[in-house]
Coordinates of C-alpha atoms and ligand atoms in Angstrom, one line a residue:
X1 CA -8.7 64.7 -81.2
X2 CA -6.1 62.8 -78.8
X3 CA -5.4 59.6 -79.1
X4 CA -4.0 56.7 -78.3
X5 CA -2.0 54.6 -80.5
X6 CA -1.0 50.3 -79.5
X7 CA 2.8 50.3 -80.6
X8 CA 2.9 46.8 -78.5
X9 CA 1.6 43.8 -76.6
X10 CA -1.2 44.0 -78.7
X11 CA -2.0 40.6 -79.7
X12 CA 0.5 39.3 -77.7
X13 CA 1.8 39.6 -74.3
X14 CA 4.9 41.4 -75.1
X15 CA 6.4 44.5 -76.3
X16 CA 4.6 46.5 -74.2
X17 CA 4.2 50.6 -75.6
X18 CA 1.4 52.5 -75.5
X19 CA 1.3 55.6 -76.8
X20 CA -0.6 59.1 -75.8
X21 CA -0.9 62.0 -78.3
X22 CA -2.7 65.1 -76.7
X23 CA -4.2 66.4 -80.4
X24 CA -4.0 64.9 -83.3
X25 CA -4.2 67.5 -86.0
X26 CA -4.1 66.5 -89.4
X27 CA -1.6 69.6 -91.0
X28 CA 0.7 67.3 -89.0
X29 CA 1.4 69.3 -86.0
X30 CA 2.4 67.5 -82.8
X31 CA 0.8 67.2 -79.6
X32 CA 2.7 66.4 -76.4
X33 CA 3.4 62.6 -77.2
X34 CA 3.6 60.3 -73.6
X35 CA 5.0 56.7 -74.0
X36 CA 3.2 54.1 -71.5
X37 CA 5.8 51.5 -71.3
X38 CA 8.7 50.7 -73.5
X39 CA 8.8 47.1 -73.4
X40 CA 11.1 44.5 -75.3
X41 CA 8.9 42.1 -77.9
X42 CA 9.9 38.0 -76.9
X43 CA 8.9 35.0 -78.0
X44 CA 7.6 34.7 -81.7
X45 CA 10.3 35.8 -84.0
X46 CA 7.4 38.0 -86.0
X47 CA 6.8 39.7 -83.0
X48 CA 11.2 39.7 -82.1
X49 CA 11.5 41.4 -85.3
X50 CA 9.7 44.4 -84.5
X51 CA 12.8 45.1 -81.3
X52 CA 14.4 45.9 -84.5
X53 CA 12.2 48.6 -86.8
X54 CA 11.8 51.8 -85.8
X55 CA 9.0 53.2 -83.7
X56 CA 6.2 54.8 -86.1
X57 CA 6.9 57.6 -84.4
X58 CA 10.2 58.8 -84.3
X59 CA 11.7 58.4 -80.8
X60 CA 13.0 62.3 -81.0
X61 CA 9.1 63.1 -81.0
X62 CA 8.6 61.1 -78.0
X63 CA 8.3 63.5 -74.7
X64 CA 8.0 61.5 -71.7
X65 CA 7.9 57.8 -70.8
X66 CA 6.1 56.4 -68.2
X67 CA 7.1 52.8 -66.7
X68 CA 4.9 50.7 -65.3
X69 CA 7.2 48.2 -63.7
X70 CA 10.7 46.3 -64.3
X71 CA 9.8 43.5 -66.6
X72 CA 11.1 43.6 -69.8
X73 CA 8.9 43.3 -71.3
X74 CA 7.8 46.9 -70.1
X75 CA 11.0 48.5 -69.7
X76 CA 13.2 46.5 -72.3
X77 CA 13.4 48.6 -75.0
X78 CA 13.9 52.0 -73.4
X79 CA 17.5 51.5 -74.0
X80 CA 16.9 51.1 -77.8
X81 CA 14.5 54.1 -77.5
X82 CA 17.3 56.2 -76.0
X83 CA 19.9 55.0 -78.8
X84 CA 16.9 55.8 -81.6
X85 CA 17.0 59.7 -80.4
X86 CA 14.7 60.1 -77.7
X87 CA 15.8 62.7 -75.1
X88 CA 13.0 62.9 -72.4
X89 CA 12.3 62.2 -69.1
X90 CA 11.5 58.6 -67.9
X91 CA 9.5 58.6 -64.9
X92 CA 9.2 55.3 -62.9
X93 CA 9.0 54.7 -59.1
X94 CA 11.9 54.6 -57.1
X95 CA 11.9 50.4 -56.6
X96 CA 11.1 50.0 -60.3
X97 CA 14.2 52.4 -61.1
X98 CA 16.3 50.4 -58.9
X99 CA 15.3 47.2 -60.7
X100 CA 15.8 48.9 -63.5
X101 CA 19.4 49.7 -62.7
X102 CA 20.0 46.1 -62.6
X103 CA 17.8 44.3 -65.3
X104 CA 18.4 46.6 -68.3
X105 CA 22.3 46.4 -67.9
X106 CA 21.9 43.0 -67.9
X107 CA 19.9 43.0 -70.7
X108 CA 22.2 44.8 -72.8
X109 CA 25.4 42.3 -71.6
X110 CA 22.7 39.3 -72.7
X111 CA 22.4 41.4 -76.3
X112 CA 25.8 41.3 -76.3
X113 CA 26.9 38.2 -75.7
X114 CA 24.2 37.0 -78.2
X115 CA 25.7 39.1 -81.0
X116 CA 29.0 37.9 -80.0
X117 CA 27.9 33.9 -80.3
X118 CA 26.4 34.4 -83.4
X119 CA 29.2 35.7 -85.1
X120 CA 31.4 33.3 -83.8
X121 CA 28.9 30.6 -85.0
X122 CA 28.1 32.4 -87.8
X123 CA 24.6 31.5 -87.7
X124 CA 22.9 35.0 -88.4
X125 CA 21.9 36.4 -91.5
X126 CA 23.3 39.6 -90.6
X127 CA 26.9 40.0 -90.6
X128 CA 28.3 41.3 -88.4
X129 CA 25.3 40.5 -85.7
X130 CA 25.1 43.4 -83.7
X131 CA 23.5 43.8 -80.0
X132 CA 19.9 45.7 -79.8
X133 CA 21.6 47.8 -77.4
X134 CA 25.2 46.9 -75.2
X135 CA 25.3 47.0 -71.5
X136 CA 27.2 50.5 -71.5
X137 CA 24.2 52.1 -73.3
X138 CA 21.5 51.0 -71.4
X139 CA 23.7 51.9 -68.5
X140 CA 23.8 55.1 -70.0
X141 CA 19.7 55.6 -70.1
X142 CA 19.6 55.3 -66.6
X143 CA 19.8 59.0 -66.6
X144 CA 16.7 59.6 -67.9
X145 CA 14.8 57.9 -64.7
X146 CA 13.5 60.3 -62.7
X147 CA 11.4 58.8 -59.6
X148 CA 7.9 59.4 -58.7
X149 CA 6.2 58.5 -55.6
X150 CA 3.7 56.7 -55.7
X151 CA 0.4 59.1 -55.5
X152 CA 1.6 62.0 -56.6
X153 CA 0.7 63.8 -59.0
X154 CA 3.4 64.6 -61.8
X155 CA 2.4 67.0 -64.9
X156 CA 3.8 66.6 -67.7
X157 CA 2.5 69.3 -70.2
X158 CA -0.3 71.4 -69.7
X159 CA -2.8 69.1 -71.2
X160 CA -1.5 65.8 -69.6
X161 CA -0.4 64.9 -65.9
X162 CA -0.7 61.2 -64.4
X163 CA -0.2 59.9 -60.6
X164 CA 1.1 55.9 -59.9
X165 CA -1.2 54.4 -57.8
X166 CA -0.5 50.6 -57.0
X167 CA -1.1 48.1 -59.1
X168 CA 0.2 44.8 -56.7
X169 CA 2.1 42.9 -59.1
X170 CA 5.8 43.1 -58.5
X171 CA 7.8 45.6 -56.4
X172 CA 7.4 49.2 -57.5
X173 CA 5.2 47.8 -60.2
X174 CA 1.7 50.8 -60.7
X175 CA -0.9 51.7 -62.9
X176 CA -0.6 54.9 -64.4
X177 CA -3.8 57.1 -64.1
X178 CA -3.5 59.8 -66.6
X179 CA -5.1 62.9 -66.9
X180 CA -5.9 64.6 -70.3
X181 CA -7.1 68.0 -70.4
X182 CA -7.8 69.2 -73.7
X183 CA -10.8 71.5 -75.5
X184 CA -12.1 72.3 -71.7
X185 CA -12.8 68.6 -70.9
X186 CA -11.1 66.6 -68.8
X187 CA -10.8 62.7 -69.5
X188 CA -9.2 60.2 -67.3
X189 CA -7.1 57.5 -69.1
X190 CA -6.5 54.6 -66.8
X191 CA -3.4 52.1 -67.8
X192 CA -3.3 49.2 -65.6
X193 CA 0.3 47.8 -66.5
X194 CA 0.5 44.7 -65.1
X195 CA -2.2 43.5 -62.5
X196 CA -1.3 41.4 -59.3
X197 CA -3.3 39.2 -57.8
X198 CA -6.4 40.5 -55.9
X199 CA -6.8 37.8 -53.1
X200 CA -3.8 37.9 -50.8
X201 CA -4.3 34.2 -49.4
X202 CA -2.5 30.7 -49.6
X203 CA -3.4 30.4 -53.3
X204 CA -0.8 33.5 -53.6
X205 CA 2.1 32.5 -51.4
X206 CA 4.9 34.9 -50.9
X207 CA 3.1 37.4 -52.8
X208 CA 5.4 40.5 -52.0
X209 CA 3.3 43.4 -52.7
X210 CA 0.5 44.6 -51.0
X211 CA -2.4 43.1 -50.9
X212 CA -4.0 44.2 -54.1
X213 CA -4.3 46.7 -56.9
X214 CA -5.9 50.1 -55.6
X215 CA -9.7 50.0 -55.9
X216 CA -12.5 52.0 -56.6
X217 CA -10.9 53.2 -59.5
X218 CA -12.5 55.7 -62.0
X219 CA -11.7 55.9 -65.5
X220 CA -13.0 56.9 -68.8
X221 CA -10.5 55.2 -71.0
X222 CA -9.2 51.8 -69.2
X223 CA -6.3 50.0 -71.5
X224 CA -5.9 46.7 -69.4
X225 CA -3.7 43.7 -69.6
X226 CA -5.1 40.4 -70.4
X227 CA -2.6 38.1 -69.7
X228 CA -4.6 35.1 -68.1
X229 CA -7.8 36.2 -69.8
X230 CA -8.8 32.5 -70.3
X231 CA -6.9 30.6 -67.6
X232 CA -7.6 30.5 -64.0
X233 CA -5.1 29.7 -61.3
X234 CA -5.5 26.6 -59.1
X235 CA -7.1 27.7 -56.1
X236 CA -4.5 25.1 -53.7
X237 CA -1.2 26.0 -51.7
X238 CA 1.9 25.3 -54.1
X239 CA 4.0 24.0 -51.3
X240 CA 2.9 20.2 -50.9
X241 CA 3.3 19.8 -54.9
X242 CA 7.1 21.4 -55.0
X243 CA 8.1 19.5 -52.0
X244 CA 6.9 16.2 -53.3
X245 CA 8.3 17.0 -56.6
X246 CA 11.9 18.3 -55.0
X247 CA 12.1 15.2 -52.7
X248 CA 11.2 12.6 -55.3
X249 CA 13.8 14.4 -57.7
X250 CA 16.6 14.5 -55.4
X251 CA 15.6 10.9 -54.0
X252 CA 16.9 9.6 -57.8
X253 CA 19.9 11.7 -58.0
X254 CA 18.6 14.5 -60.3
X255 CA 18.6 17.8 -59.9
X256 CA 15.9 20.7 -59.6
X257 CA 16.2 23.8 -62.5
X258 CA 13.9 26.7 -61.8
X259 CA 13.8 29.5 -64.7
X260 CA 12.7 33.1 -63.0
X261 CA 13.0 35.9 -63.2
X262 CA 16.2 37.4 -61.5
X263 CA 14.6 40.1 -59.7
X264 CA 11.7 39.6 -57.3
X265 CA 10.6 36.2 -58.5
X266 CA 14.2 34.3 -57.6
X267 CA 13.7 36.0 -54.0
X268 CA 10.6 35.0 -53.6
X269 CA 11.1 31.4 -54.4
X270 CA 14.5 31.2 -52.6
X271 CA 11.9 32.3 -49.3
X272 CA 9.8 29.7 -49.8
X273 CA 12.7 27.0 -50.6
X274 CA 14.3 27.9 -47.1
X275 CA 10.8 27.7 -45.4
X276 CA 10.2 24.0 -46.9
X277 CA 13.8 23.2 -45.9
X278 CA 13.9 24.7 -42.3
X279 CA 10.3 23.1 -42.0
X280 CA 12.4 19.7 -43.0
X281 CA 10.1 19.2 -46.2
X282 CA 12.8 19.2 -48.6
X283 CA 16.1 18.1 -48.1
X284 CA 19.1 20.2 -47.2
X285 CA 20.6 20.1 -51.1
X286 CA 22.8 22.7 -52.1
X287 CA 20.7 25.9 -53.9
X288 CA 22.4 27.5 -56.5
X289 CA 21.2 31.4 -57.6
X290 CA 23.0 31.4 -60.7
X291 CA 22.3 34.8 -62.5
X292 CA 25.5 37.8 -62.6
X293 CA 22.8 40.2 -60.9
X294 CA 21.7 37.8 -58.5
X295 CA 22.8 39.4 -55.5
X296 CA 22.4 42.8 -56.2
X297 CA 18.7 41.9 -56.7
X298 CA 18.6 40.7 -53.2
X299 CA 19.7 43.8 -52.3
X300 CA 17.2 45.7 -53.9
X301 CA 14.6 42.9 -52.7
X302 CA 15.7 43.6 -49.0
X303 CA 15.8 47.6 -49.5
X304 CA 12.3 47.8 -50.8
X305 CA 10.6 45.9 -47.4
X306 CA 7.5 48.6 -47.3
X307 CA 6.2 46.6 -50.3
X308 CA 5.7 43.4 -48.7
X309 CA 2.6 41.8 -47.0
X310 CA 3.2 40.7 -43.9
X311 CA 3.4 37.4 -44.5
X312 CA 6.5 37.9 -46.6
X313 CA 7.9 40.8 -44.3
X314 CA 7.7 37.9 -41.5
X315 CA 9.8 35.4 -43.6
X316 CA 12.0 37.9 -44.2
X317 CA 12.5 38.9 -40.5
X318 CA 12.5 35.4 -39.7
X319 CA 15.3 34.4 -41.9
X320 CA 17.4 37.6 -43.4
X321 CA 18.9 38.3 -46.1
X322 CA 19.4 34.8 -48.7
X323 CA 22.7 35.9 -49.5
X324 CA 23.5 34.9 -45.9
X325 CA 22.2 31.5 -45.5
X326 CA 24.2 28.3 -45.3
X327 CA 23.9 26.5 -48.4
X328 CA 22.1 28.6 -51.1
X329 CA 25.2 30.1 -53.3
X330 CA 25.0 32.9 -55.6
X331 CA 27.0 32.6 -58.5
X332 CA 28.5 35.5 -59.9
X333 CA 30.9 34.9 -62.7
X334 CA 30.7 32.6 -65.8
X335 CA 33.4 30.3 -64.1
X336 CA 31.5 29.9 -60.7
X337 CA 28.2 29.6 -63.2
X338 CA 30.6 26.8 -65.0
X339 CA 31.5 25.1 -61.8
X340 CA 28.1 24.1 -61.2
X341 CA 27.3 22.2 -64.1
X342 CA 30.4 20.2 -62.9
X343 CA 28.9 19.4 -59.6
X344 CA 26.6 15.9 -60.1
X345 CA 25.0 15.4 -56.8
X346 CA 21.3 16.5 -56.3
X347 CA 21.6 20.6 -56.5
X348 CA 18.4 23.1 -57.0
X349 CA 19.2 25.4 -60.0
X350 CA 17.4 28.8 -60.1
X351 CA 18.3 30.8 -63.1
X352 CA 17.5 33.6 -65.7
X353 CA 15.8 34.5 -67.7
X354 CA 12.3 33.6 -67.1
X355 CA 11.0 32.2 -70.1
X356 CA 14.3 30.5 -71.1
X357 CA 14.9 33.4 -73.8
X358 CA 18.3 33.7 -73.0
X359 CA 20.6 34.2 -70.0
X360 CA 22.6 30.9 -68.0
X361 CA 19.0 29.2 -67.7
X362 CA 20.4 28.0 -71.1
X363 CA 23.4 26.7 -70.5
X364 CA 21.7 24.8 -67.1
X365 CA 19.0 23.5 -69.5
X366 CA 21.1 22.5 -72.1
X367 CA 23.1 20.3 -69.9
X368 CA 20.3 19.0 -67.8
X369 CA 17.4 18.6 -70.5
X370 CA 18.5 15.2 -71.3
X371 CA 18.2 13.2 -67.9
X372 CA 15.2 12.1 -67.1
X373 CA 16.5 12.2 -63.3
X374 CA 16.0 16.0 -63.7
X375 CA 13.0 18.1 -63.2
X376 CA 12.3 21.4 -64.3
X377 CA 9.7 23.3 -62.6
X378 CA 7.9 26.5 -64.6
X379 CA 6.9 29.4 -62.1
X380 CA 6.0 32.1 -64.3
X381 CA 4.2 32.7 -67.4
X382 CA 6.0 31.1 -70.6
X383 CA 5.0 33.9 -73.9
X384 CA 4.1 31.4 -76.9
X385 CA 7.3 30.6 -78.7
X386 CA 9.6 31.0 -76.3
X387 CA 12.3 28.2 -75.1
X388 CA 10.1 28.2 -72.3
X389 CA 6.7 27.3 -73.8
X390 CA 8.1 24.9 -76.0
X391 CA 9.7 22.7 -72.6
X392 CA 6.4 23.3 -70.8
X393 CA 4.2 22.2 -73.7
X394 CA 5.9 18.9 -73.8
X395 CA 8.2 18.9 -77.1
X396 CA 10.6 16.2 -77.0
X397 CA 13.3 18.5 -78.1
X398 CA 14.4 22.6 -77.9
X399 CA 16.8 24.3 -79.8
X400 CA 19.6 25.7 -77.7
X401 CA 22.5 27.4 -79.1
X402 CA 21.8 26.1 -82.2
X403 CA 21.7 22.3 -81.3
X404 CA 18.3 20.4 -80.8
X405 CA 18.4 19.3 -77.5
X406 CA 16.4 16.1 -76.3
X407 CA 14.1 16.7 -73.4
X408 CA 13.9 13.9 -71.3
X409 CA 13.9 15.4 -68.0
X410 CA 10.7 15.6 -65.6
X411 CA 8.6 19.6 -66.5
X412 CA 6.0 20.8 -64.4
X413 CA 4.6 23.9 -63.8
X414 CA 3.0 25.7 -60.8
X415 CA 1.0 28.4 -62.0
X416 CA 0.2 29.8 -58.2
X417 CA 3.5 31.7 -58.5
X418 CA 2.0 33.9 -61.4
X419 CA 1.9 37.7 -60.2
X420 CA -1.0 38.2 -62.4
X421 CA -5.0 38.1 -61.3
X422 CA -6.8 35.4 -63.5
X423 CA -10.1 36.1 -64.6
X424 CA -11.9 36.1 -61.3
X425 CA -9.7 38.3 -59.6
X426 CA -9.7 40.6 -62.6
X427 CA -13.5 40.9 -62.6
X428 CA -13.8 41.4 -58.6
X429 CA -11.3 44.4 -58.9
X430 CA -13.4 46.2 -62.6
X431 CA -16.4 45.6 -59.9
X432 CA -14.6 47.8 -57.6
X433 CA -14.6 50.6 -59.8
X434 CA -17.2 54.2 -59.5
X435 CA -18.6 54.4 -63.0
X436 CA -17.9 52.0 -65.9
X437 CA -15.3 53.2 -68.2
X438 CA -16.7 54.5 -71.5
X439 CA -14.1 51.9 -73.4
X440 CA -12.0 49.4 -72.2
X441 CA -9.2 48.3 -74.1
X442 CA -8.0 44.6 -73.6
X443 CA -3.8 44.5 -74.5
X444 CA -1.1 42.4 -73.3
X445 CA -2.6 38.8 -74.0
X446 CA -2.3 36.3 -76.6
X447 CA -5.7 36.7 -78.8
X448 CA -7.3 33.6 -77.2
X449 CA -7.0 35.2 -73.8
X450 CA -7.8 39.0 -74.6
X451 CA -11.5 37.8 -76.4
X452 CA -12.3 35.5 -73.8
X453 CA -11.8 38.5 -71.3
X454 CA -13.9 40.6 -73.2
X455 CA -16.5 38.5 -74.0
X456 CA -16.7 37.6 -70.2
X457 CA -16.3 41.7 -69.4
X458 CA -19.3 42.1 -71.8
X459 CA -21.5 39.4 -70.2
X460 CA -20.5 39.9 -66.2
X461 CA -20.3 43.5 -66.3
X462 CA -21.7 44.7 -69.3
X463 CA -19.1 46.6 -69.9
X464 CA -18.3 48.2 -73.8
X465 CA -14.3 46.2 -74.0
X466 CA -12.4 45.7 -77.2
X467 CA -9.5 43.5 -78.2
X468 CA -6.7 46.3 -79.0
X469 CA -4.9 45.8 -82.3
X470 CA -1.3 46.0 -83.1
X471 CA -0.3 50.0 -84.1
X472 CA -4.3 50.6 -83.9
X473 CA -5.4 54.3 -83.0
X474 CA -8.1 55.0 -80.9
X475 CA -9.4 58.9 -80.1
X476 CA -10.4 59.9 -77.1
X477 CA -13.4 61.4 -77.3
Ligands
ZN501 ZN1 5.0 42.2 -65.5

């Protein structure tokens, strides 16, 4: 019987891998094995731990990988899957291979440049501390990528094929509708990745992507993220609140550190920055894109305009390319990255990573945590046990590079940024759907938010949902 096996963000939101076998046959013969996602575990060090053990499968016996989207938490491990043996295709769409191309070098330079400070500091167990993977081999898996366009149908063994249809979350970002075609039946196995948000309106400004995730779905196995299972974003415009809170932070003298993602969500916010400014609801201070891919990201940002919903595609005619615009530098090497944490007048930092994992952000926070002049401002989801959920959750102090660092400085958080659907959303896109899927299979959430999803799945829809389990295996009957 086929099946499919949760090798991550199963009980968590990270670590994405999900894995297909076409026939399970217990003398231990191999079906045509499919990998959905190959994402890097963050946050928790239980779940950081696992970057390091081998898959249960061997990656040699891995066939195919299909990515999602460019988060890393999706795509960050393919380069350790590549360096563990696996030697088959990776098919993404062409924008998500292009983010790729920047975010898993990066990535490896990050894993680098940890190992290095570690064994300078000696503060790791392991001696010598060695990267996951370096920048030069995750360079080197770009290779594998082969694109797919979006609706097309790509077969990858004569049992299994899949198409991408959208899924509205970041650019290139799908859902992979697979196809399994064993014993004479034909099942369809729908994986949603990451969902966007369903309403296009103010309460999701600058969304860049379409204006939802395809509808009227069918499937008979749906394995579905759960991310804001229990949450539901604020239903007002964003704006007001982060100009009040940029103007009253630059009226004392502080300055404004963003963490975000370098691809996509930096763009995004650097849009609606320049809108507030040219609109004169935030002062002219100086913006400062601090990340070594930063403007490479733009590039891809500005290549990939099909994506876009009109409203962004306007701002973008409206104003070009960032990289252009008087006063909003992109910092490139470590000494211009230096050079701003010189500078003491009112500045707006924006820098990766995300969830204050690693990256500059660290360095910016380190030095700015302190003041209570600064403010940071949270526009993404923060995975518990990260840097970033610890600021956001009010500690007084965070541990960077080693040293407990006092946070004194102003946090706030404005959750309308979030590129995922809340509850609500999620519910008025399963309601979209022709038949109701025989299982549906909650992953990608902390447990809190996958049971409150399924219980409200159960209730709302009736639906039969589970809570997936870490390296569980489900047939598909
Ligand atoms: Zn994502």
């Amino acid at each position: 019987m086929p099946y499919i096996q949760f090798l991550g963000a199963a009980g968590t939101v990270t670590g994405s891998k999900h894995l297909i076998n076409t026939t399970y046959d217990s003398s231990g013969k191999q079906g045509f094995q499919a990998l959905i996602d190959c994402g890097l575990f963050q946050g928790q060090k239980e779940w950081r731990e696992r970057n390091w053990q081998d898959t249960p499968v061997p990656a040699r016996e891995i066939d195919a990988v299909v990515l999602t989207h460019a988060h890393l938490d999706h795509c960050g491990w393919i380069p350790r899957l590549v360096k563990e043996g696996f030697r088959g295709p990776i098919y993404a769409t062409q924008s998500t291979i292009d983010l790729c191309s920047v975010v898993l070098p990066d990535s490896g330079h990050l894993q680098e440049e940890d190992a290095a400070y570690y064994n300078k500091r000696k503060v790791s167990k392991h001696d010598p501390a060695l990267p996951l993977y370096t920048l030069e081999e995750a360079q080197d898996c770009l290779k594998r990528f082969k694109p797919v366009a979006v609706g097309q149908t790509m077969q990858l063994s004569s049992e299994l094929a899949f198409r991408f249809v959208r899924a509205a979350h970041i650019l290139g970002s799908c859902m992979a509708e697979v196809t399994l075609q064993t014993n004479g039946r034909t099942r369809r196995l729908l994986f949603t990745g990451d969902i966007g948000r369903v309403r296009d309106s103010v309460i999701a400004p600058g969304k860049v992507v379409h204006s939802g995730p395809q509808e009227n779905e069918t499937a008979d196995v749906l394995v579905m993220e759960s991310t804001y299972g229990n949450r539901q974003h604020p239903e007002t415009d964003p704006r007001p609140e982060l100009a009040r809170l940029i103007r009253e932070t630059a009226e004392r003298g502080g300055s404004v550190i963003v963490p975000a993602f370098a691809v996509e969500r930096t763009q995004k916010f650097l849009f609606i920055l320049k809108e507030l400014m040219e609109t004169g609801q935030i002062p002219r201070v100086p913006v400062y894109c601090d990340s070594p891919m930063a403007i490479r990201a733009v590039e891809i940002f500005m290549k990939h305009s099909e994506e876009y919903t009109p409203q962004a595609a306007d701002l973008i005619r409206k104003y070009g390319s960032p990289v252009d615009w008087p006063g909003f530098t992109f910092a490139l090497t470590a000494e211009q990255s230096k050079k701003i944490n010189e500078s003491h007048y009112p500045s707006i930092i924006v820098s990766s990573s995300g969830m204050v994992t690693g990256g500059r952000i660290l360095h910016h926070l380190a030095q700015r945590l302190p003041d209570p002049k600064n403010l940071v401002i949270f526009i993404g989801f923060q995975a518990p046990g990260t840097r970033g959920a610890i600021i956001k959750g009010g500690a007084p102090e965070v541990k960077i590079f080693g040293q407990f660092v006092p946070i004194r400085a102003q946090v706030a958080a404005l959750e309308q940024f979030s590129d995922h659907a809340d509850p609500p959303e999620m519910l008025e896109w399963l309601r979209t759907f022709k038949n109701q899927p025989g299982t549906t299979y909650l992953v990608h959430g902390e447990p809190a938010a996958s049971s409150q999803l399924r219980d409200r799945m159960k209730k709302e829809l009736g639906w039969n949902v589970q809570v997936a389990e870490y390296m569980e295996r489900v047939e598909v009957k």
